[in-house]
Amino acid sequence: MASRGRTNPLALAVLTLLYERPMHPYEMSSTLRERGKEDSIKLNYGSLYSVIESLRKRGLVTTQEVVRSGRRPERTVYALTAAGKAEMIDWLSDLVAQPVKEFPQFEAALSLLPTLPLEDAIRLLESRLRRQTDIMQTGDAMLANARDQGFPRLLLIESEFRQALLKAEIRYIRTLVDELKSGELTGVDFWRRMDELRNSGLPREEVAARVADMIKEGTTWLDGHSND
Amino acid sequence: MASRGRTNPLALAVLTLLYERPMHPYEMSSTLRERGKEDSIKLNYGSLYSVIESLRKRGLVTTQEVVRSGRRPERTVYALTAAGKAEMIDWLSDLVAQPVKEFPQFEAALSLLPTLPLEDAIRLLESRLRRQTDIMQTGDAMLANARDQGFPRLLLIESEFRQALLKAEIRYIRTLVDELKSGELTGVDFWRRMDELRNSGLPREEVAARVADMIKEGTTWLDGHSND
DNA sequence: GCTCAAATACTCGACCCAGAGTATTTGAGC
DNA sequence: GCTCAAATACTCTGGGTCGAGTATTTGAGC
């Protein structure tokens, strides 16, 4: 298995493009942009040229020819090798079938949320909700429009997927805000006491100690739930 | 706004830990692990030491003391500065309130899916569904168990959130598989014809041309839907 | 009191990536 | 036919990240 260097999905996109026909890097970037892939695959020039060079070193693509029109920079045209085609199929199949653990920033933020005062956290979450709702509506409008134009849904599944996740996110946060406000989420009472402690300028070590205690009180639940 | 160098959320986690009390790096990593944060914030030693060094350079933490017990390596204890506390609050607030565009690998995979033969794609998606379902059940069991132990839900919101997204993902893929099988998703008919073309060893350029045509036929729908 | 695995505590180098910078050419509008 | 913005086509550098490697110490079990 040549599963080294499967970090940047942009490299996979390059392989799929060269599966269609030989291309030079700049053309790859414009094609990806035209097809709307830059919404799903992070694309920037620096990375593009360096992933292509790394594919070449690994023997997955070859430089087919170097053309020059006028005094423009040379355009190096790349083509897919047999190994490249195999790697493309293997990598893509893997991405489809194997869920990989990812670390969305907002999940990190949630895990640190009680560091902020409760009231602030609620305000910030509500502000996020408004923005998310805007994004969701724009996306839905775009999809509806595309459908009306007769654009095949097959080429929009990644956007539909993103919208589905976005909606789930919104639903979860809405519920969370409600439960924070009503205090029905267990631990919120404690959060309130923590905020009071922090406000009434007690020695920070005292506060820290109590906080640590409260967090500790129940860490026995930690058992293996690995996924790779 | 000192919003440079807000790349790795691990740095934010470090700031929140030092907000509780001074610590040395290894203790930070064990604390994060104990509290189950490594599920939500990617943690590895190499990054830990380098993000701390970068925080120090930016004046957000200071080295408080260097202790040595026995002939063990020295432990450098770090503390939060005033600027560090401000940055922590600002950064965390930002993460909570501002949705950031991310690029999950599976979304990339979906956007390239029609590169694979239809039947293979379906098989792979079904295989993913099985794995996702397993992960989901493990997660639900873990959450139920924690709740039974009296563990405060407040400290589990990031896991609840992850489960909510996972379930949405499963729902979407289930529907997608159904629609691929029934052919009710527009464009699947075209996918089938593409597969036939590729199978009946026609000149690759011929195939490529027809594929490109089909993809092009409808790219006018592309209008701005930016979010940053 | 000996052994060996696990925990403690970090270091290092190779690779990867982002984004600003560079230089030319085309083409729309006056 | 001149100008200037947009498109074409990359290059370079600095910083970030990963994961394997190193070296000591504790402690459980025989």
Short mmCIF file of N, CA, C and O (backbone and C1' of nucleotides) in Angstrom, two decimals, chain A residues 24 26 49 72 74-75, chain D residues 7-12:
data_model
loop_
_atom_site.label_atom_id
_atom_site.label_comp_id
_atom_site.label_asym_id
_atom_site.label_seq_id
_atom_site.Cartn_x
_atom_site.Cartn_y
_atom_site.Cartn_z
N HIS A 24 -1.64 21.26 -17.63
CA HIS A 24 -0.60 21.97 -16.87
C HIS A 24 -1.25 22.56 -15.61
O HIS A 24 -2.46 22.75 -15.57
N TYR A 26 -1.69 25.35 -14.00
CA TYR A 26 -2.63 26.48 -13.97
C TYR A 26 -3.99 26.07 -14.52
O TYR A 26 -5.03 26.48 -14.01
N TYR A 49 1.44 23.54 -6.76
CA TYR A 49 2.71 23.19 -7.40
C TYR A 49 3.51 22.22 -6.57
O TYR A 49 4.19 21.34 -7.09
N ARG A 72 5.82 34.12 -22.22
CA ARG A 72 5.17 33.73 -20.96
C ARG A 72 6.00 32.67 -20.25
O ARG A 72 6.83 32.01 -20.86
N GLU A 74 7.05 29.17 -18.88
CA GLU A 74 6.81 27.85 -19.48
C GLU A 74 5.64 27.16 -18.78
O GLU A 74 5.47 27.28 -17.58
N ARG A 75 4.87 26.42 -19.60
CA ARG A 75 3.81 25.61 -18.99
C ARG A 75 4.24 24.16 -19.07
O ARG A 75 4.45 23.61 -20.16
P DA D 7 -10.51 37.92 -14.23
"O5'" DA D 7 -9.43 37.12 -15.08
"C5'" DA D 7 -9.49 37.21 -16.51
"C4'" DA D 7 -8.22 36.63 -17.08
"C3'" DA D 7 -7.83 35.25 -16.53
"O3'" DA D 7 -7.58 34.41 -17.64
"C1'" DA D 7 -5.99 36.71 -16.41
P DT D 8 -7.18 32.90 -17.45
"O5'" DT D 8 -5.59 32.96 -17.59
"C5'" DT D 8 -5.03 33.34 -18.83
"C4'" DT D 8 -3.52 33.31 -18.73
"C3'" DT D 8 -2.91 31.98 -18.26
"O3'" DT D 8 -1.90 31.62 -19.18
"C1'" DT D 8 -1.99 33.77 -17.05
P DA D 9 -1.54 30.08 -19.34
"O5'" DA D 9 -0.49 29.86 -18.19
"C5'" DA D 9 0.85 30.30 -18.39
"C4'" DA D 9 1.60 30.34 -17.09
"C3'" DA D 9 1.49 29.09 -16.21
"O3'" DA D 9 2.69 28.35 -16.33
"C1'" DA D 9 1.64 31.13 -14.98
P DC D 10 2.72 26.90 -15.56
"O5'" DC D 10 2.82 27.31 -14.04
"C5'" DC D 10 4.04 27.11 -13.38
"C4'" DC D 10 4.74 28.44 -13.05
"C3'" DC D 10 5.71 28.30 -11.90
"O3'" DC D 10 7.04 28.38 -12.38
"C1'" DC D 10 4.35 30.25 -11.66
P DT D 11 8.16 27.69 -11.52
"O5'" DT D 11 8.53 28.78 -10.41
"C5'" DT D 11 8.98 30.06 -10.81
"C4'" DT D 11 9.41 30.82 -9.57
"C3'" DT D 11 10.24 30.02 -8.57
"O3'" DT D 11 11.26 30.88 -8.10
"C1'" DT D 11 8.34 30.90 -7.49
P DC D 12 12.51 30.28 -7.32
"O5'" DC D 12 12.60 31.33 -6.11
"C5'" DC D 12 11.52 32.26 -5.93
"C4'" DC D 12 11.39 32.64 -4.47
"C3'" DC D 12 12.28 31.88 -3.49
"O3'" DC D 12 12.74 32.81 -2.54
"C1'" DC D 12 10.01 31.54 -2.92
#
